[in-house]
Amino acid sequence: MVKISIGVLCLILAVIFGNAMVVSGESDDESISVPLGVIHLGPPEDVEAKQPSVPFPHGTHFVYTCNTCHHQWEMDGPIENCTTSGCHDGVESPIKAGGGKVDEDELIAYYKTAYHKMCISCHREIKAQNESLEKSGRVLKDRLPNAGPSSCKGCHLPEE
Ligand code: HEC
Ligand code: HEC
Ligand code: HEC
C-alpha cells in the first residue's frame, strides 16, 4: 500500500472535490456553500471547552437527508448554525441550573444535550442493530455497516 500522510491526502481530496460544493438558488443571495469535509465542532464562544473539539466528517453523513440534522431547513435558503439558530443556543446545563428539575425544552436548547442526543443516539442505534444481527446467528451476506463512534474519545479525539 502506498503510504500517504493525512495532510497530503486532504490536499489531494481538496483538489479533486474542492472544500465545499456550492448549491445555487435562484439568486446569488440564496446560494449556500456546503462544507464537504471535516467541520470542527466546539462549544459556543463564551464556553470553555472541557473536551477536545469534535472533528465531524460532514460529507460522510450525506447518506441521510440534510434535514435529518438541519431540521429547521426546508431544503431552500441559508442554513443556520446549530448554536446560533435559536434552537440550541443554551450554554449552561439546565440540570445544574435548576437544581435537578429538568424542563425538556430547556434541556434540548442546551447545545451539548442537542449534539449528544442527535449524534450519539444515531450511532448507538446502528451499533445496537449490528449487535442484534450478530447475536441472531443468521448468516450475514454483507459486512455490517460502520456505526460511527459512541465513546467519548471516539468523537472528542484527544489532541496530539
Ligand atoms: C448528521 C447530521 C448532518 C447532516 C445529515 C447534514 N449536516 Fe450540514 N451540518 C451539520 C452540522 C453539525 C454542521 C455544523 C453546524 C454548526 O457549526 O453549528 C453542519 C453545517 C452545515 C453547513 C454550514 C452552515 C454554516 O453556518 O456554516 C451547511 C451549508 C450544511 N451543513 C449543509 C448541509 C446539506 C446541504 C446537507 C445535505 C446534503 C447537510 N448539511 C447534511 C450536520 C449535518
Ligand atoms: C442519522 C444518523 C447519524 C447522525 C445523526 C450522526 N451520525 Fe455520525 N455516523 C453515522 C454513520 C452511519 C457513520 C458511519 C459512516 C461510514 O463509515 O460510512 C457515522 C460516522 C461518524 C464518524 C466517524 C467517521 C469515520 O471516518 O470513521 C464520526 C466522527 C461521526 N459520525 C460524528 C458524528 C457527529 C459529531 C454527529 C453529530 C453532529 C453525528 N456523527 C451524527 C450516522 C450518524
Ligand atoms: C458521537 C459523538 C460524541 C460522543 C460519542 C460524545 N460527544 Fe461530547 N460532544 C459532541 C459534540 C458534537 C459536542 C458539541 C461540540 C463541542 O462542544 O465539542 C459535544 C460536547 C461535549 C461537552 C461540552 C463541551 C466541552 O468541551 O466542555 C462535553 C463536556 C462533552 N461533550 C463530554 C462528553 C463525554 C464525557 C462523552 C462520553 C461519555 C462524550 N462527550 C461523548 C459529540 C460527542
Short mmCIF file of C-alpha atoms and ligand atoms in Angstrom, two decimals:
data_model
loop_
_atom_site.label_atom_id
_atom_site.label_comp_id
_atom_site.label_asym_id
_atom_site.label_seq_id
_atom_site.Cartn_x
_atom_site.Cartn_y
_atom_site.Cartn_z
CA MET A 1 0.00 0.00 0.00
CA VAL A 2 1.21 3.48 -0.74
CA LYS A 3 1.90 5.40 2.43
CA ILE A 4 0.46 8.85 2.35
CA SER A 5 0.14 11.43 5.09
CA ILE A 6 -3.29 12.68 6.11
CA GLY A 7 -2.24 16.19 5.13
CA VAL A 8 -1.31 15.14 1.62
CA LEU A 9 -4.47 13.08 1.31
CA CYS A 10 -6.61 16.06 2.36
CA LEU A 11 -4.79 18.21 -0.14
CA ILE A 12 -5.46 15.73 -2.93
CA LEU A 13 -9.10 15.36 -1.93
CA ALA A 14 -9.44 19.12 -1.72
CA VAL A 15 -8.06 19.47 -5.23
CA ILE A 16 -10.34 16.76 -6.58
CA PHE A 17 -13.53 17.69 -4.79
CA GLY A 18 -12.95 21.21 -3.63
CA ASN A 19 -13.58 22.03 0.02
CA ALA A 20 -17.18 22.83 -0.49
CA MET A 21 -19.85 22.46 -3.06
CA VAL A 22 -22.00 25.38 -3.92
CA VAL A 23 -25.70 24.81 -4.15
CA SER A 24 -27.19 27.65 -6.07
CA GLY A 25 -30.53 29.19 -5.52
CA GLU A 26 -32.37 31.44 -7.89
CA SER A 27 -30.31 34.46 -6.97
CA ASP A 28 -26.75 34.76 -5.61
CA ASP A 29 -28.05 35.58 -2.15
CA GLU A 30 -29.69 32.19 -1.97
CA SER A 31 -26.57 30.19 -2.85
CA ILE A 32 -25.13 28.26 0.05
CA SER A 33 -21.68 26.79 0.39
CA VAL A 34 -21.88 23.27 1.77
CA PRO A 35 -18.75 22.04 3.57
CA LEU A 36 -17.95 18.52 2.34
CA GLY A 37 -15.02 17.72 4.59
CA VAL A 38 -14.47 17.83 8.32
CA ILE A 39 -16.19 20.51 10.40
CA HIS A 40 -14.60 21.04 13.80
CA LEU A 41 -17.41 21.26 16.32
CA GLY A 42 -16.60 23.09 19.52
CA PRO A 43 -18.62 24.86 22.19
CA PRO A 44 -20.10 28.34 21.63
CA GLU A 45 -17.68 31.25 22.01
CA ASP A 46 -18.14 32.05 25.69
CA VAL A 47 -17.99 28.47 26.87
CA GLU A 48 -14.70 26.99 27.99
CA ALA A 49 -14.17 23.58 26.41
CA LYS A 50 -13.59 20.67 28.77
CA GLN A 51 -13.22 18.22 25.92
CA PRO A 52 -11.26 18.45 22.70
CA SER A 53 -13.36 19.63 19.77
CA VAL A 54 -15.08 17.04 17.59
CA PRO A 55 -13.92 16.55 14.02
CA PHE A 56 -17.20 15.88 12.26
CA PRO A 57 -16.98 14.42 8.75
CA HIS A 58 -19.94 16.24 7.23
CA GLY A 59 -19.92 14.61 3.79
CA THR A 60 -19.79 11.10 5.27
CA HIS A 61 -23.26 11.82 6.61
CA PHE A 62 -24.84 12.76 3.30
CA VAL A 63 -26.42 9.32 3.03
CA TYR A 64 -29.04 10.94 5.27
CA THR A 65 -31.25 13.73 4.07
CA CYS A 66 -30.00 17.15 5.08
CA ASN A 67 -32.88 17.87 7.40
CA THR A 68 -32.23 14.76 9.47
CA CYS A 69 -29.92 17.21 11.24
CA HIS A 70 -30.82 20.64 9.80
CA HIS A 71 -34.36 20.11 10.98
CA GLN A 72 -35.40 23.74 10.54
CA TRP A 73 -34.20 23.87 6.95
CA GLU A 74 -36.80 23.41 4.28
CA MET A 75 -34.32 22.46 1.56
CA ASP A 76 -34.12 26.07 0.50
CA GLY A 77 -32.35 29.22 1.66
CA PRO A 78 -29.40 29.53 4.05
CA ILE A 79 -28.60 27.00 6.76
CA GLU A 80 -28.06 28.38 10.22
CA ASN A 81 -25.59 27.18 12.81
CA CYS A 82 -26.97 24.85 15.45
CA THR A 83 -25.88 27.11 18.29
CA THR A 84 -26.98 30.46 16.87
CA SER A 85 -30.26 29.43 15.30
CA GLY A 86 -32.32 29.93 18.44
CA CYS A 87 -32.68 26.13 18.56
CA HIS A 88 -29.69 25.12 20.65
CA ASP A 89 -28.19 28.33 21.95
CA GLY A 90 -28.31 27.37 25.64
CA VAL A 91 -24.80 27.50 27.08
CA GLU A 92 -25.44 26.09 30.53
CA SER A 93 -26.89 22.79 31.61
CA PRO A 94 -30.45 23.32 32.92
CA ILE A 95 -29.88 20.30 35.16
CA LYS A 96 -27.18 22.15 37.07
CA ALA A 97 -29.00 25.48 36.98
CA GLY A 98 -32.39 24.09 38.04
CA GLY A 99 -31.07 22.07 40.94
CA GLY A 100 -32.19 18.75 39.46
CA LYS A 101 -35.51 19.78 37.90
CA VAL A 102 -35.45 19.50 34.15
CA ASP A 103 -37.55 21.20 31.56
CA GLU A 104 -37.39 19.20 28.29
CA ASP A 105 -37.41 22.30 26.09
CA GLU A 106 -34.58 23.88 28.05
CA LEU A 107 -32.68 20.64 28.01
CA ILE A 108 -32.67 20.36 24.22
CA ALA A 109 -31.89 24.08 23.89
CA TYR A 110 -28.62 23.32 25.69
CA TYR A 111 -26.20 22.80 22.82
CA LYS A 112 -24.36 19.91 24.43
CA THR A 113 -27.53 17.90 25.04
CA ALA A 114 -28.69 18.60 21.50
CA TYR A 115 -25.45 17.39 19.94
CA HIS A 116 -25.13 14.36 22.20
CA LYS A 117 -28.74 13.38 21.72
CA MET A 118 -28.56 13.54 17.95
CA CYS A 119 -25.04 12.29 17.28
CA ILE A 120 -24.77 9.56 19.90
CA SER A 121 -28.33 8.20 19.52
CA CYS A 122 -27.92 7.52 15.84
CA HIS A 123 -24.54 5.84 16.21
CA ARG A 124 -25.80 3.76 19.15
CA GLU A 125 -28.89 2.69 17.29
CA ILE A 126 -26.83 1.34 14.39
CA LYS A 127 -24.47 -0.36 16.83
CA ALA A 128 -27.41 -2.00 18.60
CA GLN A 129 -28.86 -3.20 15.30
CA ASN A 130 -25.48 -4.66 14.36
CA GLU A 131 -25.20 -6.41 17.70
CA SER A 132 -28.64 -7.94 17.47
CA LEU A 133 -27.92 -9.14 13.94
CA GLU A 134 -24.69 -10.74 15.15
CA LYS A 135 -26.47 -12.40 18.05
CA SER A 136 -29.28 -13.67 15.86
CA GLY A 137 -26.91 -16.28 14.46
CA ARG A 138 -28.10 -15.55 10.94
CA VAL A 139 -25.60 -15.98 8.14
CA LEU A 140 -24.76 -12.46 7.05
CA LYS A 141 -24.16 -11.87 3.38
CA ASP A 142 -22.87 -8.33 3.73
CA ARG A 143 -20.48 -6.76 6.17
CA LEU A 144 -22.31 -4.93 8.93
CA PRO A 145 -22.41 -1.18 8.41
CA ASN A 146 -20.00 1.09 10.27
CA ALA A 147 -21.90 2.62 13.18
CA GLY A 148 -19.85 5.74 13.90
CA PRO A 149 -18.26 6.34 17.31
CA SER A 150 -20.20 6.23 20.57
CA SER A 151 -17.33 6.51 23.05
CA CYS A 152 -16.17 9.88 24.38
CA LYS A 153 -12.74 9.56 22.83
CA GLY A 154 -14.18 8.37 19.54
CA CYS A 155 -15.67 11.82 19.00
CA HIS A 156 -13.63 14.11 21.26
CA LEU A 157 -10.39 13.00 19.67
CA PRO A 158 -7.55 13.65 22.11
CA GLU A 159 -5.27 16.32 20.68
CA GLU A 160 -1.91 15.09 19.57
C1 HEC B 1 -25.65 14.08 10.54
C2 HEC B 1 -26.04 15.48 10.59
C3 HEC B 1 -25.95 16.32 9.34
C4 HEC B 1 -26.41 16.04 8.07
C5 HEC B 1 -27.12 14.79 7.58
C6 HEC B 1 -26.12 17.21 7.27
N1 HEC B 1 -25.49 18.17 8.04
FE1 HEC B 1 -24.91 20.00 7.41
N2 HEC B 1 -24.05 20.35 9.23
C7 HEC B 1 -24.19 19.53 10.34
C8 HEC B 1 -23.51 20.15 11.46
C9 HEC B 1 -23.44 19.59 12.87
C10 HEC B 1 -22.98 21.37 10.99
C11 HEC B 1 -22.20 22.42 11.80
C12 HEC B 1 -23.21 23.41 12.28
C13 HEC B 1 -22.66 24.39 13.26
O1 HEC B 1 -21.46 24.70 13.19
O2 HEC B 1 -23.43 24.88 14.10
C14 HEC B 1 -23.35 21.48 9.59
C15 HEC B 1 -23.05 22.57 8.77
C16 HEC B 1 -23.60 22.77 7.52
C17 HEC B 1 -23.46 23.99 6.74
C18 HEC B 1 -22.67 25.21 7.15
C19 HEC B 1 -23.52 26.10 7.99
C20 HEC B 1 -22.76 27.33 8.41
O3 HEC B 1 -23.37 28.18 9.01
O4 HEC B 1 -21.56 27.44 8.15
C21 HEC B 1 -24.17 23.83 5.59
C22 HEC B 1 -24.36 24.83 4.48
C23 HEC B 1 -24.74 22.48 5.63
N3 HEC B 1 -24.37 21.88 6.83
C24 HEC B 1 -25.49 21.92 4.63
C25 HEC B 1 -25.93 20.60 4.61
C26 HEC B 1 -26.59 19.97 3.47
C27 HEC B 1 -26.92 20.67 2.16
C28 HEC B 1 -26.84 18.68 3.82
C29 HEC B 1 -27.47 17.57 2.99
C30 HEC B 1 -26.75 17.23 1.78
C31 HEC B 1 -26.34 18.50 5.20
N4 HEC B 1 -25.79 19.68 5.62
C32 HEC B 1 -26.43 17.33 5.92
C33 HEC B 1 -24.84 18.33 10.39
C34 HEC B 1 -25.39 17.67 9.31
C1 HEC B 2 -28.79 9.69 11.49
C2 HEC B 2 -27.57 9.03 11.88
C3 HEC B 2 -26.33 9.82 12.26
C4 HEC B 2 -26.27 11.03 12.89
C5 HEC B 2 -27.41 11.93 13.35
C6 HEC B 2 -24.87 11.31 13.09
N1 HEC B 2 -24.10 10.29 12.59
FE1 HEC B 2 -22.05 10.19 12.64
N2 HEC B 2 -22.12 8.50 11.56
C7 HEC B 2 -23.26 7.84 11.14
C8 HEC B 2 -22.88 6.66 10.37
C9 HEC B 2 -23.82 5.66 9.72
C10 HEC B 2 -21.47 6.65 10.34
C11 HEC B 2 -20.57 5.64 9.62
C12 HEC B 2 -20.36 6.14 8.24
C13 HEC B 2 -19.41 5.31 7.44
O1 HEC B 2 -18.38 4.90 7.95
O2 HEC B 2 -19.69 5.13 6.25
C14 HEC B 2 -21.03 7.81 11.10
C15 HEC B 2 -19.69 8.12 11.30
C16 HEC B 2 -19.23 9.14 12.11
C17 HEC B 2 -17.84 9.38 12.43
C18 HEC B 2 -16.65 8.51 12.03
C19 HEC B 2 -16.29 8.76 10.60
C20 HEC B 2 -15.15 7.87 10.18
O3 HEC B 2 -14.42 8.31 9.29
O4 HEC B 2 -14.99 6.77 10.70
C21 HEC B 2 -17.80 10.49 13.25
C22 HEC B 2 -16.57 11.13 13.86
C23 HEC B 2 -19.18 10.94 13.41
N3 HEC B 2 -20.01 10.09 12.71
C24 HEC B 2 -19.54 12.03 14.16
C25 HEC B 2 -20.85 12.49 14.26
C26 HEC B 2 -21.23 13.70 14.97
C27 HEC B 2 -20.29 14.60 15.72
C28 HEC B 2 -22.59 13.82 14.81
C29 HEC B 2 -23.48 14.92 15.31
C30 HEC B 2 -23.17 16.27 14.86
C31 HEC B 2 -23.05 12.68 14.04
N4 HEC B 2 -21.97 11.90 13.72
C32 HEC B 2 -24.38 12.45 13.71
C33 HEC B 2 -24.56 8.19 11.42
C34 HEC B 2 -24.96 9.36 12.05
C1 HEC B 3 -20.99 10.98 18.59
C2 HEC B 3 -20.07 11.98 19.07
C3 HEC B 3 -19.91 12.26 20.52
C4 HEC B 3 -19.71 11.38 21.55
C5 HEC B 3 -19.68 9.85 21.49
C6 HEC B 3 -19.54 12.17 22.75
N1 HEC B 3 -19.63 13.50 22.45
FE1 HEC B 3 -19.43 15.06 23.76
N2 HEC B 3 -19.93 16.36 22.30
C7 HEC B 3 -20.09 16.04 20.97
C8 HEC B 3 -20.35 17.26 20.21
C9 HEC B 3 -20.58 17.34 18.72
C10 HEC B 3 -20.33 18.32 21.15
C11 HEC B 3 -20.54 19.82 20.84
C12 HEC B 3 -19.24 20.41 20.35
C13 HEC B 3 -18.28 20.60 21.49
O1 HEC B 3 -18.61 21.39 22.39
O2 HEC B 3 -17.21 19.97 21.49
C14 HEC B 3 -20.05 17.74 22.45
C15 HEC B 3 -19.93 18.45 23.63
C16 HEC B 3 -19.49 17.93 24.83
C17 HEC B 3 -19.20 18.71 26.03
C18 HEC B 3 -19.39 20.19 26.19
C19 HEC B 3 -18.25 20.95 25.58
C20 HEC B 3 -16.98 20.87 26.36
O3 HEC B 3 -15.93 20.61 25.73
O4 HEC B 3 -16.99 21.09 27.58
C21 HEC B 3 -18.74 17.84 26.98
C22 HEC B 3 -18.31 18.17 28.40
C23 HEC B 3 -18.78 16.51 26.37
N3 HEC B 3 -19.23 16.61 25.07
C24 HEC B 3 -18.41 15.36 27.02
C25 HEC B 3 -18.54 14.07 26.50
C26 HEC B 3 -18.30 12.85 27.26
C27 HEC B 3 -17.82 12.80 28.71
C28 HEC B 3 -18.58 11.80 26.41
C29 HEC B 3 -18.58 10.31 26.73
C30 HEC B 3 -19.43 9.90 27.82
C31 HEC B 3 -18.97 12.38 25.12
N4 HEC B 3 -18.94 13.74 25.22
C32 HEC B 3 -19.30 11.63 24.02
C33 HEC B 3 -20.02 14.79 20.41
C34 HEC B 3 -19.86 13.61 21.10
#
